[in-house]
Amino acid sequence: MNQLYMGKNILLLWLSLLAGVSAYSQTSTRLYKERALGSEKGGSEVAIRIDSLGKLSYLLNDSTLTAFLPDSKKATGTAVLIFPDNNLKSQTIDSLSLNVAKRLVDTGIAAFIVKHKALQQSLSGTGKADSLSAASQALEDGPRAIEYLRQHATGLKIQTTRIGLLGFGAGGELVLQLAQRYVAASRPDFVASVNTANQSVSTLVVPPDAPALWVVITTGDTQQAAIQHTQLYQHWIKAGRSAELHIYAAGGNGKTIDQSGESWTIWINQLVNWLRTQGYLDRALPTAGQSQAQTVVPEKTLATNEATTVVKTSVAKAPVTQSEPVVFRKKQPSLNQASGFRISGVVRDSATGQPLAGAAIVIDYRKSLTGTTTDSKGYYSIDLPPGEHLLVARIIGYTPVRKIFQVRSEPITVNVAMVSVASQLEEVVVTTKGFDQTVRQPILGVNQLNVNALKKLPAVLGEVDLLRGLQMLPGVSSVGEASNGVNIRGGTTDQNLILLDETPIFNPTHMFGLFSVFPSDVLSTVDLYKGNVPARFGGRAASVLDVSLRNPNLEQFSLSGGVSVVSNKLTADIPIVKGKLGVLVSGRGAFNDFLLPVISDKLANIKAKFGDVVLKAFWRMDDKNTMTFMGYTSKDAFQTDLLANLPNVNGTATRYDHQTLNLMARWFRSISPRLNLQTTGTYVHYVPRILSPELSGNVVTLRSSVLQRQVKSSLNYQLNNQKLELGVSGTHYRVEPGTLLPGQSESVNYVTTPTENALELALYADYERSLGDKLAVSVGLRYSHFLSLGPLLVRRYRPGETRDEFSVIDSIQYGAGQITQQYGGFEPRLGIRYSLGPNASLKFGYNLMRQYLQVVTNTATPLPTSRWKTSDPFIKPQVSQLLTAGYFLTMKDNIYELTLEGYWRSTQHIIDYRPGADFLLQPYPETQLLQGKSKAYGVETMLSKKKGELTGWLNYTYARTFNQVYEGATVEQNVNNGNWYRAIYDRPHTVNANMTIDVDRHNSFGFTFSYSTGRPYSSPTGYVTIEGVQYPYYGLRNNERLPAYHRLDFTWNIYNPSMRNRRWEGRWAFTVYNLYARKNAYSIFFKTESGKTNAYMLQIFAAPIASLSYNFVFK
Amino acid sequence: MMENWLALVDQTVWQKLTYGRWYILLGMVVVLQGCIEAYDPTLSLNANLVVVSGIVTDLAEPQTISLSRSRSSSDSASVSTPIQGASVVVVVNGTEQIRLLEKQPGIYNFPDGFQGKVGSTYQLRFQTPDGTTYESSTETMVSVPSIAKTYDQFNPEGPKKNANGLAVPANDVYVDLQDPGGERNFYLWRWRLYETQVWCASCQQGRYVAVDIGPVGSGPINVLGCVRDTTLSTFNMFDYPCRGLCWDIFYSTDIDVFSDVYSNGQLQVGHKVASVPIYQRDPALIVVELLSLSPNAYRYYKLFADQTQNTGTLADSPPAPIVGNIRNLSNSAENVVGYFSAASVSVSRHKIGRQDVTTGIFQGLFYATNGRYPNLESSLPGNPSPFGGASTSSICVPNRNRTDQLPPGWND
């Protein structure tokens, strides 16, 4: 609102009025410069009619303020804003309002009639259709009118502290609302309500400085009005505020008070009388220069504890709704000048304004000398010497507040507004997804990672790592620091389906397990399904990690990136057609391997470079169709002494090189608001290679490849409390297990293994429904069918004997496309949630999953070059059944969360290996493989605090995994003599704890602690001496354990250190990994050297690793 | 309590941040530390294994089979006792039975002059004194190609490290081999190295005494060896130079197997068969042997190598019980360690001239193996002893690791 414009307008009118005006004068002012909200027609100019007799007739389109000003000799400096009732037929100001205005003016009070919006609508005949919106719009008029009066108080000759409201009927409703909800500038000093008839009289909250209240009604037709007004009066009184209530028993339709007959004079006299007793009829014109709202601090109300009605002094301090301190200067001297000056104030909840009792107040951290707590009114007071002080206010459930203030020569007031923790956003990294009322998410055993909170965790060498963050969850473990994947609930690493925007990732780490491949800057959501896996996912036996990248920003270009010890990254959001088409490009490159020897000298012989680039385009074709395209490629090249050389090739060194290309295209079509169709095509090509340069310089390459192409489509139907999804998918696998490319070598031949072709088809249906408010059920059924296709040579072996060259009977050659073997079956998925109350629930789940593509490797963790194998006539698919039960509880307004989950898993046809198995370029891998079964069980508990200045979680897991492999009695046909043995990732006890402290907007600290029992390893059961040389003999598998693993990390994140908001935002992260230098063992191995067997322990990160990284965002 | 702790954090951090605007700006702090360290595990050992070792070759040299029993228990890590008094028989071609004689405890020798033949089959059968019979599979001796070329290269950084952690320079020995096409070949490489030795005896707290019976220098000598002399200090060592030529023999300890699966029919170039640390500048002789293995023998040796030598990587294969080819006839579950194989051997002798070597001292073998310079008797005051003339040179006593005969190929 342009005050200057309004001022000129008013002045013009005023001057014209003065030119020949009588005792009564009226001016009408438009409250809004622009067209007011809700007014469809164009705003017209104000039509003013000056009528000394007070009879007006003019059309009003906008909200207006009609002024009736008293004679300047009589003027008392008090003003009343009148809000008329809205059941009117005429378009003029009603006569009641007019009469009241005249009467007030007679007593020297300036009266302003407000044509508020509700009134508007009834005038224009739209009726009371949408009273809510009308009322809320009208509610704006009141404060605006008050503000306007205060701003022009001098000109209008009114005191800013003597502005009151008077409302009739519907106007009275408005007025009562305004009496309870206001900000300092728009607080009325007194409020009068006349015959406000209905339900909206309910009291919300009576503010501590609520205006004095005057009410008159009749019991009328319904007693409701009387009862409610009585309650209103009581609330007012109990809050210690001044109130006066008149209830007339006169019958029928309240005729006595709202008509312009004589009866209105009855109550108007009482109103005037009340105004007199309140002092508003005393002459107190404003002094020049006073234009802003000022409130005076009376001494009495602060110190009083009783709920007395305050009669004389009518005003308390304005409530503080921001967190800035409001500092006042008191006029009277302090109580105790010798030891300093008194500071006092009130601590309130910033949202509701309610005072907070029992809040701890400490000055300058000296609790013993200057600590106190607030009383039941939220009031505190402390004496302090002059100088600068820091006040800290704390109370449970609220974010602590710190303020610096100066004490000079007078006592001051420092008020504090505290923000409730419950209203903050959840900060913790991981939440177990609770039940979602709209049944969009599945129910049990889903963990969602908060990517932003993940970035605050300590990270190795400054690289935010998703897989390491995952290992902080209960049920997720790994075999060690350089492990190429994670183990979830007793499954192997290849039993987890890792999806990046629906494309599978075959090798999830760079640099052999040190860093993960996910581009952390563009992650959107990370969902880990380790319990109930929805039927739309299939193909792996243990879990699904669904990572999706965010969509490009369609509106604004932005650039972000970072530099750290390991890698350099850059991300750009490029909108191409604003609002319709945008592209996101993100790349990361690591070329800093020259720094690795500085960190650990075992890493000295590592040469490692990696890079990944992702490109995502999103096209909103129209309201119903969108297309998404994603391309991701990653490449690694590394060489290390810690990995074995390519055998049987005379190479001088060995380099590992792997790359992948993932492409995805998705079309989303919304057929109706409840039904949509989603079709996706993906293409993934993963090529790992081993390069072995010979003495002559020629490079011999061992190359393998996995190619997966998939098309799937699903139909989603969603109702209020049910959801149905139907889908179909088809996947083609082409696996080239290995080809030896000699290059120019004269020593090495070209050797290749037969390519595997396979087709996996699936049909699924997923139904989720909530039955009542206690029970929710998710039922899914997936049918998957697998066909192994030719061309393939399939051998037949003598039954009962070890499969090897000596037991082959014959072989069958299948042609291209012929089916060599089929497998298939149903995969039921069931989840049930039963609510024990608003905060607690029980969950049960059952899952069956089939896996047709797996890794065959006998190493502790799969190499990037490990072989992927589809099921075939000898290798049956792995089938895993999982049973879970859990208890889920949130406490204290969803701030704390407790989860308790137990599981039992049983897997058939797990893969294990004969002693000395060799898969490298092996055309008949069935001669090296054995299949057995596995059982795993465990209990996972987690307690997390999700909101507040301090967030974090603590979890404990007890988990066991055992395998049994027995295909025959000889040593080549079984493992561990057919007894159950511990899996390589069997770690019974695991504890993870994390704590993140947000000190202020610019700093946060994080600590992460993890403890886990050491993983099993095989140690010799005896030693043998052959020709004077001592060798170890291993009779059992995984019979010993490594020492326990534990480590503490620390991070300090500094955001925008210059403390200014600019287009460029930067963040420094200082991290120390393994703070107390625990030498965690990766493996214990035995080596025969110079005739003797010695035991060694290999550690990867044995020393604390500190790093500094910088990330920026530029918009 | 949480409140107090938070207040403490407040105090330190907030005060610094708000009052003093104190920022910590640290550079990268790194601590260097090694990653593989020796470990002493507490193992629960429990094994009682029969160990058989021996390869029938077609070389004209004495051939032996060794039988022993290795016992491990929690009290003693490993005790290897030879199996004495067993009756050992090798069946050739299924018919001819050759009885082996025990010449040393646990070592059973073939008759003198016995040589294996390519194409013959051999099977080992033995019965231990307690009556248990064992039998091996039948192994065929397959032919082996000859080694095409043996050569060496100076490598200033060899695999061994000296006490200071520095790499000892070495001679890398390479071989070239023409693999015969049309057949699957599995190879085992081994070698032995002859180095000249000039110090043949050392005595602690004593003196070496050899008395000439006949004419000095040409007649018989009565060798008493080291005689205790308590007038010397307990740790006193005297070293005596060799009387005559002497060579120390070093054997390969690693298992080096190779298969022609990728290189069938091709010329193998540059297979590094040994990396000989240069202990002395004098020339040495390396005798490289190439043995042909059967497929199962190759698998056995390869598994052994993987489990005992190729460990310590990030992706170790899980150790497994190694299956040999000998089984207990009455108890098929007993696992006998060791492989009885028959191999044809192709030998290449290569003199490592060491002309291009820039390190090492002449006749420095003693220093390299003992870590000290030889200490002569004459260095002590009061020499020669008034009690008679003790010989200051010693006899080169031949054993497995020493020979006084000129190694064939030394003067090529």
CSV table of N, CA, C and O in Angstrom, one decimal, chain A residues 769-819:
chain,number,residue,atom,x,y,z
A,769,ARG,N,-3.8,-52.3,0.8
A,769,ARG,CA,-5.1,-51.8,1.3
A,769,ARG,C,-5.0,-51.6,2.8
A,769,ARG,O,-4.4,-52.3,3.5
A,770,SER,N,-5.7,-50.5,3.2
A,770,SER,CA,-5.8,-50.3,4.6
A,770,SER,C,-7.2,-50.7,5.0
A,770,SER,O,-8.2,-50.3,4.4
A,771,LEU,N,-7.3,-51.6,6.0
A,771,LEU,CA,-8.6,-52.0,6.4
A,771,LEU,C,-8.9,-51.4,7.8
A,771,LEU,O,-8.3,-51.7,8.8
A,772,GLY,N,-9.7,-50.4,7.8
A,772,GLY,CA,-9.9,-49.6,9.0
A,772,GLY,C,-8.7,-48.8,9.3
A,772,GLY,O,-7.8,-48.6,8.4
A,773,ASP,N,-8.5,-48.3,10.5
A,773,ASP,CA,-7.4,-47.6,10.8
A,773,ASP,C,-6.3,-48.4,11.5
A,773,ASP,O,-5.3,-47.8,11.9
A,774,LYS,N,-6.6,-49.6,11.8
A,774,LYS,CA,-5.6,-50.4,12.5
A,774,LYS,C,-4.8,-51.3,11.6
A,774,LYS,O,-3.7,-51.6,11.8
A,775,LEU,N,-5.5,-51.8,10.6
A,775,LEU,CA,-4.8,-52.9,9.9
A,775,LEU,C,-4.5,-52.4,8.4
A,775,LEU,O,-5.3,-51.8,7.8
A,776,ALA,N,-3.4,-52.8,8.0
A,776,ALA,CA,-3.0,-52.5,6.6
A,776,ALA,C,-2.3,-53.7,6.0
A,776,ALA,O,-1.5,-54.3,6.7
A,777,VAL,N,-2.6,-54.0,4.8
A,777,VAL,CA,-2.1,-55.3,4.2
A,777,VAL,C,-1.5,-55.0,2.9
A,777,VAL,O,-2.1,-54.2,2.1
A,778,SER,N,-0.4,-55.6,2.6
A,778,SER,CA,0.2,-55.5,1.2
A,778,SER,C,0.4,-56.9,0.7
A,778,SER,O,1.1,-57.6,1.3
A,779,VAL,N,-0.3,-57.2,-0.4
A,779,VAL,CA,-0.2,-58.6,-0.9
A,779,VAL,C,0.4,-58.5,-2.3
A,779,VAL,O,-0.2,-57.7,-3.1
A,780,GLY,N,1.4,-59.2,-2.6
A,780,GLY,CA,1.9,-59.2,-3.9
A,780,GLY,C,2.2,-60.6,-4.4
A,780,GLY,O,2.5,-61.5,-3.6
A,781,LEU,N,2.1,-60.8,-5.7
A,781,LEU,CA,2.4,-62.1,-6.3
A,781,LEU,C,3.1,-61.8,-7.6
A,781,LEU,O,2.7,-61.1,-8.4
A,782,ARG,N,4.3,-62.5,-7.7
A,782,ARG,CA,5.1,-62.4,-8.9
A,782,ARG,C,5.3,-63.7,-9.4
A,782,ARG,O,5.6,-64.7,-8.7
A,783,TYR,N,5.1,-63.9,-10.7
A,783,TYR,CA,5.5,-65.1,-11.3
A,783,TYR,C,6.6,-64.9,-12.3
A,783,TYR,O,6.5,-64.1,-13.2
A,784,SER,N,7.7,-65.6,-12.1
A,784,SER,CA,8.9,-65.3,-12.9
A,784,SER,C,9.2,-66.6,-13.6
A,784,SER,O,9.1,-67.7,-13.1
A,785,HIS,N,9.6,-66.5,-14.9
A,785,HIS,CA,10.0,-67.7,-15.7
A,785,HIS,C,11.3,-67.4,-16.4
A,785,HIS,O,11.5,-66.3,-16.9
A,786,PHE,N,12.2,-68.4,-16.3
A,786,PHE,CA,13.5,-68.2,-16.8
A,786,PHE,C,13.8,-69.2,-17.8
A,786,PHE,O,13.5,-70.4,-17.7
A,787,LEU,N,14.4,-68.8,-19.0
A,787,LEU,CA,14.7,-69.8,-20.0
A,787,LEU,C,16.2,-69.6,-20.4
A,787,LEU,O,16.6,-68.5,-20.7
A,788,SER,N,16.9,-70.7,-20.3
A,788,SER,CA,18.3,-70.6,-20.7
A,788,SER,C,18.4,-71.1,-22.2
A,788,SER,O,17.8,-72.1,-22.6
A,789,LEU,N,19.0,-70.2,-23.0
A,789,LEU,CA,18.9,-70.4,-24.5
A,789,LEU,C,20.2,-70.8,-25.0
A,789,LEU,O,21.3,-70.5,-24.5
A,790,GLY,N,20.2,-71.5,-26.2
A,790,GLY,CA,21.4,-71.8,-26.9
A,790,GLY,C,21.8,-70.7,-27.7
A,790,GLY,O,21.2,-69.6,-27.7
A,791,PRO,N,22.9,-70.7,-28.4
A,791,PRO,CA,23.7,-72.0,-28.7
A,791,PRO,C,24.6,-72.3,-27.5
A,791,PRO,O,25.2,-71.5,-26.8
A,792,LEU,N,24.6,-73.6,-27.1
A,792,LEU,CA,25.3,-74.0,-25.9
A,792,LEU,C,25.5,-75.5,-26.1
A,792,LEU,O,24.7,-76.3,-26.6
A,793,LEU,N,26.7,-75.9,-25.6
A,793,LEU,CA,27.1,-77.3,-25.5
A,793,LEU,C,26.9,-77.8,-24.1
A,793,LEU,O,27.5,-77.3,-23.2
A,794,VAL,N,25.9,-78.7,-23.9
A,794,VAL,CA,25.6,-79.1,-22.5
A,794,VAL,C,26.1,-80.6,-22.3
A,794,VAL,O,25.7,-81.5,-23.1
A,795,ARG,N,27.0,-80.8,-21.3
A,795,ARG,CA,27.5,-82.1,-21.1
A,795,ARG,C,26.7,-82.9,-20.1
A,795,ARG,O,25.9,-82.3,-19.4
A,796,ARG,N,26.8,-84.2,-20.2
A,796,ARG,CA,26.1,-85.0,-19.2
A,796,ARG,C,27.2,-85.8,-18.5
A,796,ARG,O,28.1,-86.3,-19.0
A,797,TYR,N,27.0,-85.8,-17.1
A,797,TYR,CA,28.0,-86.4,-16.3
A,797,TYR,C,27.5,-87.7,-15.7
A,797,TYR,O,26.3,-87.8,-15.5
A,798,ARG,N,28.4,-88.6,-15.3
A,798,ARG,CA,27.9,-89.8,-14.6
A,798,ARG,C,27.3,-89.4,-13.3
A,798,ARG,O,28.0,-88.7,-12.5
A,799,PRO,N,26.2,-89.9,-13.0
A,799,PRO,CA,25.5,-89.4,-11.7
A,799,PRO,C,26.3,-90.0,-10.5
A,799,PRO,O,26.8,-91.1,-10.6
A,800,GLY,N,26.3,-89.3,-9.5
A,800,GLY,CA,26.9,-89.7,-8.2
A,800,GLY,C,28.4,-89.4,-8.2
A,800,GLY,O,29.0,-89.5,-7.1
A,801,GLU,N,29.0,-89.0,-9.3
A,801,GLU,CA,30.4,-88.7,-9.2
A,801,GLU,C,30.6,-87.2,-9.3
A,801,GLU,O,29.8,-86.5,-9.7
A,802,THR,N,31.8,-86.8,-8.9
A,802,THR,CA,32.2,-85.4,-9.1
A,802,THR,C,32.1,-85.1,-10.6
A,802,THR,O,32.5,-85.8,-11.4
A,803,ARG,N,31.6,-83.9,-10.8
A,803,ARG,CA,31.5,-83.5,-12.2
A,803,ARG,C,32.9,-83.0,-12.6
A,803,ARG,O,33.4,-82.0,-12.2
A,804,ASP,N,33.6,-83.7,-13.5
A,804,ASP,CA,34.8,-83.3,-14.0
A,804,ASP,C,35.0,-84.0,-15.4
A,804,ASP,O,34.2,-84.7,-15.9
A,805,GLU,N,36.2,-83.7,-16.0
A,805,GLU,CA,36.4,-84.3,-17.3
A,805,GLU,C,36.3,-85.8,-17.4
A,805,GLU,O,36.1,-86.4,-18.4
A,806,PHE,N,36.5,-86.4,-16.2
A,806,PHE,CA,36.6,-87.9,-16.2
A,806,PHE,C,35.3,-88.5,-16.1
A,806,PHE,O,35.1,-89.7,-16.3
A,807,SER,N,34.3,-87.7,-15.7
A,807,SER,CA,32.9,-88.3,-15.5
A,807,SER,C,32.0,-87.9,-16.6
A,807,SER,O,30.8,-88.1,-16.5
A,808,VAL,N,32.5,-87.3,-17.7
A,808,VAL,CA,31.6,-86.9,-18.8
A,808,VAL,C,31.1,-88.2,-19.6
A,808,VAL,O,31.9,-89.0,-19.9
A,809,ILE,N,29.8,-88.2,-19.8
A,809,ILE,CA,29.3,-89.3,-20.6
A,809,ILE,C,29.2,-88.9,-22.1
A,809,ILE,O,29.7,-89.5,-23.0
A,810,ASP,N,28.4,-87.8,-22.2
A,810,ASP,CA,28.3,-87.3,-23.6
A,810,ASP,C,27.8,-85.9,-23.5
A,810,ASP,O,27.8,-85.3,-22.4
A,811,SER,N,27.6,-85.3,-24.6
A,811,SER,CA,27.2,-83.9,-24.6
A,811,SER,C,26.2,-83.6,-25.7
A,811,SER,O,26.1,-84.3,-26.7
A,812,ILE,N,25.3,-82.6,-25.5
A,812,ILE,CA,24.3,-82.2,-26.5
A,812,ILE,C,24.6,-80.8,-26.9
A,812,ILE,O,24.8,-79.9,-26.1
A,813,GLN,N,24.5,-80.6,-28.2
A,813,GLN,CA,24.7,-79.2,-28.7
A,813,GLN,C,23.3,-78.6,-29.0
A,813,GLN,O,22.6,-79.2,-29.8
A,814,TYR,N,23.0,-77.5,-28.4
A,814,TYR,CA,21.8,-76.8,-28.7
A,814,TYR,C,22.1,-75.6,-29.7
A,814,TYR,O,23.1,-75.0,-29.6
A,815,GLY,N,21.1,-75.4,-30.5
A,815,GLY,CA,21.3,-74.3,-31.5
A,815,GLY,C,20.8,-73.0,-30.9
A,815,GLY,O,20.4,-72.9,-29.8
A,816,ALA,N,21.0,-72.0,-31.8
A,816,ALA,CA,20.7,-70.7,-31.3
A,816,ALA,C,19.2,-70.6,-31.0
A,816,ALA,O,18.4,-71.0,-31.8
A,817,GLY,N,18.8,-70.0,-29.9
A,817,GLY,CA,17.4,-69.8,-29.5
A,817,GLY,C,16.7,-71.0,-29.0
A,817,GLY,O,15.6,-70.9,-28.5
A,818,GLN,N,17.4,-72.2,-29.0
A,818,GLN,CA,16.7,-73.3,-28.4
A,818,GLN,C,16.8,-73.3,-26.9
A,818,GLN,O,17.8,-72.8,-26.3
A,819,ILE,N,15.8,-73.8,-26.3
A,819,ILE,CA,15.7,-73.7,-24.8
A,819,ILE,C,16.5,-74.9,-24.2
A,819,ILE,O,16.1,-76.0,-24.5
